[in-house]
Coordinates of C-alpha atoms in Angstrom, one line a residue:
Chain A
X1 CA 165.1 230.6 234.2
X2 CA 163.4 228.0 232.2
X3 CA 161.5 228.8 228.7
X4 CA 158.8 226.5 229.7
X5 CA 156.4 229.8 230.3
X6 CA 157.0 230.3 226.6
X7 CA 153.8 228.2 226.2
X8 CA 151.7 230.9 228.0
X9 CA 153.3 233.4 225.8
X10 CA 152.3 231.2 222.5
X11 CA 148.7 231.2 223.5
X12 CA 148.8 234.9 223.6
X13 CA 151.1 235.8 220.7
X14 CA 150.6 239.5 221.3
X15 CA 152.3 239.6 224.4
X16 CA 154.8 237.0 223.3
X17 CA 157.7 239.6 222.8
X18 CA 157.3 241.1 226.0
X19 CA 156.9 237.9 227.9
X20 CA 160.0 236.3 226.5
X21 CA 162.3 239.2 227.1
X22 CA 161.1 239.2 230.9
X23 CA 161.5 235.5 231.0
X24 CA 165.1 235.7 229.5
X25 CA 165.6 238.4 231.8
X26 CA 166.6 240.5 228.6
X27 CA 168.8 237.6 227.4
X28 CA 167.1 236.7 224.3
X29 CA 167.9 239.9 222.4
X30 CA 171.6 239.3 223.1
X31 CA 171.1 235.7 221.7
X32 CA 169.4 236.7 218.7
X33 CA 172.5 239.4 218.1
X34 CA 174.7 236.8 219.0
X35 CA 173.2 234.6 216.4
X36 CA 173.1 237.2 214.0
X37 CA 176.6 238.1 214.2
X38 CA 178.1 234.7 213.8
X39 CA 178.7 233.4 210.3
X40 CA 176.1 235.9 208.5
X41 CA 177.6 237.8 205.9
X42 CA 176.2 240.8 203.6
X43 CA 173.9 239.2 200.8
X44 CA 173.7 235.7 202.3
X45 CA 170.6 233.5 202.4
X46 CA 169.3 232.4 206.0
X47 CA 166.5 230.1 206.8
X48 CA 165.1 230.7 210.3
X49 CA 163.0 227.5 211.4
X50 CA 160.2 228.2 213.7
X51 CA 160.8 232.1 213.2
X52 CA 157.7 233.0 215.7
X53 CA 157.2 236.6 215.9
X54 CA 160.4 237.3 213.7
X55 CA 162.9 239.0 216.3
X56 CA 165.9 236.8 215.2
X57 CA 164.9 237.1 211.3
X58 CA 164.8 240.9 211.8
X59 CA 168.1 241.0 213.8
X60 CA 169.8 239.2 210.6
X61 CA 168.0 241.1 208.0
X62 CA 169.6 244.2 209.6
X63 CA 173.0 242.7 208.7
X64 CA 171.8 242.4 205.1
X65 CA 171.0 238.9 205.0
X66 CA 168.1 237.6 202.7
X67 CA 165.8 235.5 205.6
X68 CA 163.1 233.2 204.7
X69 CA 161.4 232.7 208.3
X70 CA 159.3 229.6 208.8
X71 CA 156.5 228.8 211.6
X72 CA 153.7 226.6 212.1
X73 CA 151.4 229.3 213.9
X74 CA 149.8 231.7 211.7
X75 CA 149.1 233.9 214.8
X76 CA 152.8 234.1 215.5
X77 CA 153.2 235.0 211.7
X78 CA 151.0 237.8 211.8
X79 CA 152.6 239.2 214.5
X80 CA 155.8 238.6 212.3
X81 CA 154.5 240.4 209.6
X82 CA 153.5 243.4 211.3
X83 CA 157.0 243.8 212.9
X84 CA 158.8 243.2 209.6
X85 CA 156.7 245.9 207.9
X86 CA 157.3 248.4 210.9
X87 CA 161.1 247.5 210.5
X88 CA 160.7 248.2 206.7
X89 CA 162.4 244.8 205.8
X90 CA 159.6 243.5 203.9
X91 CA 162.2 243.2 200.7
X92 CA 164.5 241.1 202.8
X93 CA 162.5 238.7 204.9
X94 CA 160.2 236.0 203.4
X95 CA 157.8 234.5 205.8
X96 CA 156.0 231.2 205.2
X97 CA 153.5 229.1 207.2
X98 CA 154.6 225.7 207.1
X99 CA 155.9 222.7 209.6
X100 CA 159.2 222.1 210.0
X101 CA 158.4 218.6 209.0
X102 CA 157.9 220.0 205.4
X103 CA 161.2 221.3 204.7
X104 CA 162.0 218.4 202.3
X105 CA 159.3 219.4 200.2
X106 CA 159.7 223.0 200.0
X107 CA 163.4 223.8 199.3
X108 CA 166.0 222.9 197.0
X109 CA 169.4 221.4 198.1
X110 CA 171.9 223.9 199.2
X111 CA 169.5 226.9 198.9
X112 CA 171.0 228.7 202.3
X113 CA 174.2 229.7 203.5
X114 CA 172.9 229.8 207.3
X115 CA 170.2 227.9 209.0
X116 CA 169.1 228.9 212.3
X117 CA 166.6 227.9 214.7
X118 CA 165.9 229.6 218.3
X119 CA 163.8 227.8 221.3
X120 CA 162.2 225.6 218.5
X121 CA 163.8 222.1 218.9
X122 CA 162.5 222.0 222.2
X123 CA 158.9 221.7 220.8
X124 CA 159.9 219.0 218.7
X125 CA 160.4 215.1 219.3
X126 CA 163.5 213.2 219.2
X127 CA 162.5 211.6 215.9
X128 CA 161.5 215.3 214.6
X129 CA 164.8 217.0 215.6
X130 CA 166.9 214.1 213.8
X131 CA 164.8 214.5 210.6
X132 CA 164.9 218.7 210.9
X133 CA 168.5 218.3 211.4
X134 CA 169.0 216.1 208.2
X135 CA 167.0 218.7 206.4
X136 CA 169.2 221.6 207.5
X137 CA 172.2 219.8 206.3
X138 CA 170.3 218.9 202.9
X139 CA 169.6 222.7 202.6
X140 CA 172.7 224.3 203.5
X141 CA 175.6 224.6 201.1
X142 CA 178.8 223.3 201.6
X143 CA 180.8 225.4 204.4
X144 CA 177.3 226.6 205.4
X145 CA 176.5 227.3 209.1
X146 CA 174.0 225.7 211.4
X147 CA 173.3 227.9 214.5
X148 CA 170.6 226.6 217.1
X149 CA 169.9 228.3 220.8
X150 CA 167.6 226.2 222.7
X151 CA 167.0 224.7 226.5
X152 CA 169.0 221.8 226.8
X153 CA 169.4 219.1 229.4
X154 CA 172.4 220.1 231.8
X155 CA 175.4 217.7 231.5
X156 CA 175.7 216.7 235.0
X157 CA 173.8 215.2 237.7
X158 CA 173.8 218.2 240.1
X159 CA 173.2 220.6 237.9
X160 CA 170.3 218.5 236.2
X161 CA 168.9 218.2 239.8
X162 CA 169.3 222.1 240.4
X163 CA 167.6 222.5 237.0
X164 CA 164.5 220.2 237.6
X165 CA 164.0 222.1 241.0
X166 CA 163.6 225.4 239.4
X167 CA 161.8 224.3 236.7
X168 CA 159.2 221.8 238.0
X169 CA 157.1 224.5 239.7
X170 CA 157.4 226.7 236.5
X171 CA 156.4 223.5 234.6
X172 CA 153.3 222.9 236.8
X173 CA 152.0 226.9 236.5
X174 CA 152.5 226.7 233.0
X175 CA 150.8 223.5 232.6
X176 CA 147.6 224.8 234.6
X177 CA 147.5 227.9 232.2
X178 CA 148.1 226.0 228.9
X179 CA 147.7 222.4 229.4
X180 CA 151.2 222.2 227.7
X181 CA 155.0 222.3 228.0
X182 CA 158.1 222.4 226.3
X183 CA 161.0 219.6 226.8
X184 CA 164.6 220.7 227.4
X185 CA 166.9 219.1 224.2
X186 CA 169.0 216.1 225.4
X187 CA 172.1 215.4 223.3
X188 CA 171.7 218.1 221.1
X189 CA 175.5 218.3 220.1
X190 CA 175.4 214.6 219.4
X191 CA 172.3 215.0 217.3
X192 CA 173.9 217.7 215.4
X193 CA 176.9 215.7 214.6
X194 CA 174.8 212.6 213.6
X195 CA 173.4 214.7 211.1
X196 CA 176.8 215.4 209.2
X197 CA 177.7 218.5 210.7
X198 CA 180.8 219.8 212.4
X199 CA 180.7 221.5 215.6
X200 CA 182.4 224.8 215.9
X201 CA 181.6 226.2 218.8
X202 CA 179.1 226.1 221.8
X203 CA 178.2 228.6 224.4
X204 CA 176.6 227.1 227.4
X205 CA 174.7 229.0 230.3
X206 CA 176.1 228.6 233.7
X207 CA 173.9 225.7 234.7
X208 CA 174.0 224.4 231.2
X209 CA 170.3 224.6 230.6
X210 CA 170.5 226.7 227.6
X211 CA 173.1 227.0 225.0
X212 CA 174.0 228.2 221.5
X213 CA 175.6 225.9 219.1
X214 CA 177.4 226.9 216.0
X215 CA 178.3 223.9 213.6
X216 CA 179.3 223.6 210.0
X217 CA 178.4 221.6 207.0
X218 CA 181.7 219.7 205.6
Chain B
X1 CA 163.3 192.1 234.2
X2 CA 159.9 191.2 232.9
X3 CA 158.3 191.4 236.4
X4 CA 160.0 194.9 237.0
X5 CA 158.5 196.2 233.9
X6 CA 155.1 194.6 234.5
X7 CA 155.3 196.2 238.0
X8 CA 156.4 199.7 236.6
X9 CA 153.3 199.6 234.0
X10 CA 151.0 198.8 236.7
X11 CA 152.3 201.4 239.1
X12 CA 152.1 203.8 235.9
X13 CA 148.5 202.6 235.0
X14 CA 147.3 203.3 238.8
X15 CA 149.0 206.8 239.0
X16 CA 147.6 207.9 235.6
X17 CA 144.3 206.5 236.3
X18 CA 144.1 208.7 239.4
X19 CA 145.7 211.9 237.7
X20 CA 144.2 211.2 234.5
X21 CA 143.1 214.9 233.9
X22 CA 147.0 215.4 233.6
X23 CA 149.1 214.6 230.8
X24 CA 151.7 212.0 230.8
X25 CA 154.1 212.0 227.7
X26 CA 155.9 209.0 226.5
X27 CA 158.3 208.6 223.6
X28 CA 156.8 209.3 220.3
X29 CA 157.9 207.5 217.2
X30 CA 157.6 203.8 216.1
X31 CA 156.8 200.8 218.3
X32 CA 156.4 197.3 217.4
X33 CA 154.0 194.6 218.6
X34 CA 154.9 190.7 217.7
X35 CA 157.3 190.5 214.8
X36 CA 155.7 192.7 211.9
X37 CA 156.7 192.1 208.2
X38 CA 156.2 194.0 205.1
X39 CA 152.6 193.7 205.0
X40 CA 151.7 193.9 208.8
X41 CA 148.9 196.9 209.9
X42 CA 150.2 200.2 210.8
X43 CA 148.1 202.2 213.6
X44 CA 148.7 205.2 215.2
X45 CA 148.0 206.5 218.7
X46 CA 148.5 209.5 221.0
X47 CA 151.7 209.7 223.4
X48 CA 149.5 209.5 226.7
X49 CA 151.1 206.8 228.6
X50 CA 148.1 205.1 229.7
X51 CA 146.5 204.8 226.4
X52 CA 149.7 203.7 224.7
X53 CA 149.8 200.6 227.0
X54 CA 146.6 199.9 226.7
X55 CA 146.7 199.9 222.8
X56 CA 149.8 197.8 223.0
X57 CA 148.1 195.4 225.6
X58 CA 144.9 195.4 223.0
X59 CA 147.5 194.4 220.1
X60 CA 148.8 191.0 222.0
X61 CA 149.4 188.3 219.6
X62 CA 149.1 190.9 216.6
X63 CA 152.3 191.8 214.6
X64 CA 151.7 195.3 214.1
X65 CA 153.5 198.8 213.8
X66 CA 152.2 201.4 216.1
X67 CA 153.1 204.9 215.5
X68 CA 153.1 207.2 218.6
X69 CA 152.4 210.7 217.7
X70 CA 153.1 213.5 219.8
X71 CA 149.6 214.8 221.6
X72 CA 151.4 216.4 224.2
X73 CA 151.1 213.6 226.8
X74 CA 147.0 214.2 226.5
X75 CA 144.5 211.3 225.3
X76 CA 143.5 211.0 221.6
X77 CA 140.1 212.7 222.0
X78 CA 140.8 215.6 224.3
X79 CA 144.2 216.2 222.4
X80 CA 142.4 216.2 218.9
X81 CA 139.9 218.4 220.4
X82 CA 142.1 220.9 222.1
X83 CA 144.5 221.2 219.2
X84 CA 147.5 219.0 220.8
X85 CA 147.2 216.4 218.3
X86 CA 146.9 217.9 214.9
X87 CA 147.3 217.0 211.4
X88 CA 150.7 218.0 211.5
X89 CA 151.9 215.7 214.3
X90 CA 150.3 212.7 212.4
X91 CA 152.1 214.0 209.0
X92 CA 155.3 214.3 211.2
X93 CA 155.3 210.9 212.9
X94 CA 154.9 209.1 209.4
X95 CA 157.7 211.3 208.1
X96 CA 159.9 210.9 210.7
X97 CA 159.6 207.5 212.0
X98 CA 160.8 205.6 209.4
X99 CA 157.6 203.7 208.6
X100 CA 157.9 204.4 204.8
X101 CA 160.9 202.2 204.6
X102 CA 159.3 199.2 206.7
X103 CA 156.0 198.4 204.9
X104 CA 155.1 197.8 201.4
X105 CA 151.6 199.2 201.8
X106 CA 150.2 202.6 202.6
X107 CA 147.4 202.1 204.9
X108 CA 147.4 203.9 208.3
X109 CA 144.8 203.1 210.9
X110 CA 143.8 206.6 212.9
X111 CA 142.0 206.5 216.3
X112 CA 138.3 207.4 215.4
X113 CA 138.3 209.9 218.1
X114 CA 141.3 211.8 216.5
X115 CA 138.9 213.0 213.8
X116 CA 137.9 216.1 215.4
X117 CA 141.6 217.2 215.1
X118 CA 143.4 215.5 212.3
X119 CA 142.0 216.1 208.9
X120 CA 142.3 212.7 206.8
X121 CA 142.3 214.4 203.2
X122 CA 145.7 216.5 204.3
X123 CA 147.2 213.7 206.0
X124 CA 146.7 211.8 202.8
X125 CA 147.8 214.5 200.4
X126 CA 151.1 215.1 202.4
X127 CA 152.1 211.6 203.0
X128 CA 150.7 209.7 200.4
X129 CA 149.3 207.3 203.1
X130 CA 145.6 206.3 202.9
X131 CA 144.1 207.1 206.1
X132 CA 141.5 205.3 207.8
X133 CA 139.6 205.8 210.8
X134 CA 139.2 202.7 213.1
X135 CA 137.6 201.9 216.2
X136 CA 137.0 204.1 219.2
X137 CA 138.2 201.8 221.6
X138 CA 141.7 199.7 221.6
X139 CA 140.2 196.9 222.7
X140 CA 137.9 196.6 219.4
X141 CA 141.4 196.6 217.1
X142 CA 141.9 192.8 216.7
X143 CA 138.1 192.5 215.5
X144 CA 138.7 195.5 213.4
X145 CA 141.7 194.1 211.8
X146 CA 139.9 190.5 211.2
X147 CA 137.2 191.9 209.7
X148 CA 139.1 193.7 207.0
X149 CA 139.6 197.2 208.1
X150 CA 135.5 197.3 208.6
X151 CA 133.8 199.0 211.6
X152 CA 130.6 197.1 213.1
X153 CA 128.2 199.7 214.5
X154 CA 129.3 199.2 218.0
X155 CA 133.1 200.1 217.2
X156 CA 132.0 203.6 216.1
X157 CA 130.3 204.7 219.3
X158 CA 131.4 206.2 222.6
X159 CA 130.1 203.9 225.6
X160 CA 130.0 205.1 229.2
X161 CA 130.0 201.4 230.7
X162 CA 130.8 200.7 234.5
X163 CA 134.6 200.4 234.2
X164 CA 134.9 204.0 232.3
X165 CA 132.3 205.3 234.8
X166 CA 134.7 204.1 237.5
X167 CA 137.6 205.3 236.2
X168 CA 135.8 208.8 235.9
X169 CA 134.9 208.6 239.6
X170 CA 138.8 208.1 240.3
X171 CA 139.5 210.9 238.2
X172 CA 137.4 213.4 240.4
X173 CA 137.7 211.5 243.6
X174 CA 141.4 211.4 243.7
X175 CA 142.5 215.1 243.6
X176 CA 139.5 216.4 245.3
X177 CA 140.7 213.7 248.3
X178 CA 144.2 214.7 248.1
X179 CA 144.1 218.6 247.8
X180 CA 142.6 219.1 251.4
X181 CA 144.9 216.6 253.0
X182 CA 147.4 218.9 253.8
X183 CA 145.0 221.2 256.3
X184 CA 143.5 218.2 257.4
X185 CA 146.6 216.4 258.2
X186 CA 147.9 219.8 260.1
X187 CA 144.5 220.9 261.8
X188 CA 141.8 217.9 261.8
X189 CA 143.7 214.5 261.8
X190 CA 140.9 212.6 262.9
X191 CA 138.7 213.9 259.9
X192 CA 141.1 212.6 257.3
X193 CA 139.6 208.9 257.1
X194 CA 136.0 210.3 257.3
X195 CA 136.4 212.9 254.6
X196 CA 138.4 210.7 252.1
X197 CA 135.9 208.2 252.7
X198 CA 132.9 210.4 252.0
X199 CA 134.5 212.0 248.8
X200 CA 135.2 208.5 247.4
X201 CA 131.7 207.1 248.0
X202 CA 130.0 210.2 246.6
X203 CA 132.1 210.0 243.6
X204 CA 131.9 206.4 243.1
X205 CA 128.0 206.3 243.9
X206 CA 127.4 209.3 241.4
X207 CA 129.1 207.4 238.7
X208 CA 128.4 203.9 239.1
X209 CA 124.6 205.2 239.4
X210 CA 124.7 207.5 236.5
X211 CA 121.9 206.5 234.5
X212 CA 119.8 206.3 237.5
X213 CA 120.5 209.8 238.6
X214 CA 118.1 212.6 237.1
X215 CA 119.9 214.6 234.3
X216 CA 119.3 217.9 236.3
X217 CA 121.0 217.1 239.3
X218 CA 124.6 216.2 237.7
X219 CA 124.2 218.5 234.7
X220 CA 125.6 222.3 235.3
X221 CA 123.4 225.2 234.2
X222 CA 124.9 228.2 232.1
X223 CA 122.7 230.6 234.3
X224 CA 122.6 233.2 231.4
X225 CA 121.3 236.0 234.0
X226 CA 125.0 236.6 235.4
X227 CA 128.0 238.0 233.9
X228 CA 129.8 235.4 231.7
X229 CA 132.6 234.6 234.2
X230 CA 130.0 233.4 236.9
X231 CA 129.3 230.3 234.9
X232 CA 132.8 228.9 236.2
X233 CA 131.7 229.4 239.8
X234 CA 129.4 227.0 240.9
X235 CA 128.0 229.1 243.5
X236 CA 126.2 231.1 240.9
X237 CA 124.5 228.0 239.6
X238 CA 121.0 227.8 240.7
X239 CA 121.0 223.9 240.9
X240 CA 124.3 224.4 243.4
X241 CA 122.6 227.4 245.4
X242 CA 119.9 224.7 246.5
X243 CA 122.4 222.2 247.3
X244 CA 124.5 224.9 249.4
X245 CA 121.0 225.8 251.0
X246 CA 120.4 222.3 252.0
X247 CA 124.1 222.3 253.5
X248 CA 123.6 225.2 255.5
X249 CA 120.3 224.1 257.0
X250 CA 122.1 220.8 258.0
X251 CA 125.2 222.6 259.2
X252 CA 122.9 225.0 261.3
X253 CA 121.0 222.0 262.9
X254 CA 124.5 220.4 263.5
X255 CA 125.7 223.5 265.2
X256 CA 122.5 223.8 267.1
X257 CA 122.8 220.0 268.4
X258 CA 126.4 220.3 269.1
X259 CA 126.0 223.6 271.3
X260 CA 123.2 222.0 273.1
X261 CA 125.0 218.9 273.6
X262 CA 127.9 220.8 275.0
X263 CA 130.8 218.9 274.2
X264 CA 131.6 219.5 270.8
X265 CA 134.8 221.3 269.9
X266 CA 134.5 224.0 267.4
X267 CA 137.2 222.3 265.3
X268 CA 134.7 219.2 265.0
X269 CA 132.0 221.3 263.3
X270 CA 134.3 223.2 261.2
X271 CA 136.1 219.8 260.1
X272 CA 132.6 218.6 259.2
X273 CA 131.5 221.7 257.6
X274 CA 134.4 221.7 255.4
X275 CA 134.1 218.1 254.6
X276 CA 130.3 218.0 253.7
X277 CA 130.9 221.3 251.7
X278 CA 133.5 219.4 249.6
X279 CA 130.9 216.8 248.7
X280 CA 128.4 219.5 247.9
X281 CA 130.9 221.0 245.6
X282 CA 131.9 217.9 244.0
X283 CA 128.3 216.8 243.1
X284 CA 127.7 220.6 241.7
X285 CA 130.7 220.4 239.4
X286 CA 130.0 219.8 235.8
X287 CA 130.1 216.0 236.0
X288 CA 127.7 215.6 233.0
X289 CA 129.8 217.5 230.8
X290 CA 133.1 215.6 231.8
X291 CA 131.6 212.2 230.5
X292 CA 131.5 211.4 226.8
X293 CA 127.7 211.3 226.9
X294 CA 126.5 214.8 227.5
X295 CA 127.6 218.3 226.3
X296 CA 128.8 220.5 229.0
X297 CA 125.9 222.3 230.8
X298 CA 128.2 225.3 231.1
X299 CA 127.4 226.6 227.8
X300 CA 124.0 226.4 226.9
X301 CA 124.0 230.0 226.0
X302 CA 125.7 229.0 222.9
X303 CA 124.8 225.3 222.4
X304 CA 125.5 224.6 218.6
X305 CA 123.9 222.5 216.5
X306 CA 125.0 220.7 213.3
X307 CA 123.7 221.9 210.0
X308 CA 123.4 219.8 206.8
X309 CA 123.5 221.2 203.6
X310 CA 121.8 219.0 201.7
X311 CA 122.3 220.1 198.0
X312 CA 126.3 219.7 198.5
X313 CA 126.0 216.2 200.5
X314 CA 127.2 213.6 198.3
X315 CA 126.6 210.8 200.7
X316 CA 130.1 209.3 201.2
X317 CA 129.3 208.7 204.6
X318 CA 132.6 209.7 206.1
X319 CA 130.3 211.8 208.6
X320 CA 128.8 208.3 209.8
X321 CA 132.3 206.8 210.2
X322 CA 133.5 209.6 212.3
X323 CA 130.7 210.3 214.6
X324 CA 131.0 208.9 218.4
X325 CA 127.3 209.2 218.7
X326 CA 126.1 207.5 215.6
X327 CA 124.0 210.3 214.6
X328 CA 123.9 210.1 210.9
X329 CA 121.9 207.9 208.5
X330 CA 122.9 207.4 204.6
X331 CA 120.5 207.0 201.9
X332 CA 122.6 204.9 199.7
X333 CA 120.2 205.2 196.9
X334 CA 120.0 209.0 197.0
X335 CA 123.7 209.2 198.1
X336 CA 122.4 211.9 200.9
X337 CA 123.1 211.7 204.4
X338 CA 120.4 212.9 207.1
X339 CA 121.1 213.7 210.9
X340 CA 118.9 211.5 213.1
X341 CA 118.6 213.6 216.2
X342 CA 120.6 216.3 217.5
X343 CA 120.0 216.1 221.0
X344 CA 122.5 213.5 221.5
X345 CA 125.3 215.5 219.7
X346 CA 128.4 216.1 221.8
X347 CA 129.5 218.9 219.5
X348 CA 132.9 217.5 218.7
X349 CA 132.8 218.7 215.5
X350 CA 134.5 215.5 213.9
X351 CA 132.0 215.4 210.9
X352 CA 132.3 219.2 209.9
X353 CA 136.0 218.6 210.0
X354 CA 136.3 215.5 207.9
X355 CA 133.2 216.3 205.3
X356 CA 134.8 216.6 201.9
X357 CA 131.9 218.3 200.2
X358 CA 132.4 220.9 203.4
X359 CA 128.8 220.4 203.7
X360 CA 128.5 220.4 207.4
X361 CA 128.7 223.4 209.7
X362 CA 128.0 224.5 213.5
X363 CA 125.0 227.1 213.7
X364 CA 124.6 228.6 217.1
X365 CA 121.3 229.7 218.6
X366 CA 121.2 233.1 217.1
X367 CA 122.0 231.4 213.8
X368 CA 125.5 232.5 213.5
X369 CA 127.2 229.9 211.0
X370 CA 130.9 228.6 211.9
X371 CA 132.0 227.4 208.4
X372 CA 134.0 224.1 208.6
X373 CA 137.6 226.2 207.9
X374 CA 136.7 227.6 211.4
X375 CA 136.3 224.4 213.0
X376 CA 139.5 222.9 211.5
X377 CA 141.4 225.9 212.4
X378 CA 140.3 226.9 216.2
X379 CA 140.4 224.2 218.7
X380 CA 138.8 224.2 221.8
X381 CA 140.4 225.7 225.1
X382 CA 140.2 224.3 228.6
X383 CA 137.1 226.7 229.3
X384 CA 135.2 224.6 226.1
X385 CA 135.4 227.8 223.9
X386 CA 137.1 228.0 220.5
X387 CA 140.0 230.3 220.8
X388 CA 140.4 232.6 218.3
X389 CA 143.4 234.6 216.8
X390 CA 144.3 238.0 218.0

């Protein structure tokens, strides 16, 4: 399944959570759980880049982590704020409306134990991805962990073709509804490594079109 | 290799002109023309393929840096008005492209039509660059740079010359002639050529002769009588109803004649019926609203007017610099702006977004005021409405 429909959901933040759950066939909660379990320790500080409606931030806060969630969309953050209040986690989650490109101005170096990002890099350009990864490196303490989950370009030609065939009609429909689209991230692992991280592990979907990557700052 | 690139560019130009209502994203980031040095000008554009190639062509012989910002593959004006080319996108390309290390100056030329979506003051505050709005058209960039970054009057206004009108005709005629091709090829193969010819002739005739066609023929009505959604269906448009009535009468006559003459097959009649119906629908579309000259006729029920708060105005003339219709006059002695005539306004909102004193706002016919903060925050959706938060 492709996450390109995410664009439709973003245009209607109220339906985003339900929609993304349907789109991912329930997988997104498991992805968030996995991200929260990996490398999160009690009392740690985590940054969630592109937190959207806050699902991942809430999953982490439930494990006793102090989460700072940033997102560019004030509408998505409105929903996140409501969800955080309902979960009674307002003390452990800080939500900020800002672009990932402003990360260099807002936080001190080494202010986080974990930096994570789910379905955000596919909305950034190549240059932006590299910039944000350099910022992740700056913001993490030594041995801190970076965890990224996103749509990725499949590694081999047959898979890429299959992925394209599945994705193209979805892209067309999403475009008709929202006049915009997402782009699967290419070479995510090597971009992460270029920013100075050591890749610890990576879980790819069967088709290779979705993966979760864990990296560590040495 | 050079020939291959020229050919690829040419084919992309043709395809993207034919389908220019759709986005064609190209790589964002930094591009160079010629051999720029540390003093060379820095310009910014969107990442719609056709636009990027045109800007690069216009910069031929000039050493410059070109920043391609992420507008989601949409042209500058539409992207800026629709919230796809934003202040953040401009800030982002400045910070992530590495341009800061390549030049000694900090002067960025933005496309003037981006003014409806890109807040110059915020770009300056967040990046330390001084942003200026350059000419509307890429072809004016060399003259603008020669003129020490000063625009002449002609560089500020949107034109609708013959080449642009023909482009618009292609934009309408190509998809409309291609979509029915499938059923036509299956059932009425002999009608393909006449149908395509009729659609293209109509499209080209309407736009080539745009200025000689009475406005009410090409401008849609908002048909305030019906429920809101009816305005998006042209059969509810009284103007289209007249055209459809004429079409029905002519079809009746054609059927009668075919019946009397005796040898017309029903498929011929249906085929001609559909082909001519397509033409009627084509000319009944909101053609005027698709041009840079007119507001869309679909929204006459909430036509907005730009209101100037005379007391707050300091006459800094930024409205005049960004207005694509040249609707502002500045009294240099009194330091006050005035609006020449509202009839020509296309409601892009650029003046409101950029005014440093917040002295401009939209007002709707019922007197409701849309403050600058709202115009900066909420952009237009495909239906020409400003989307609001939940």
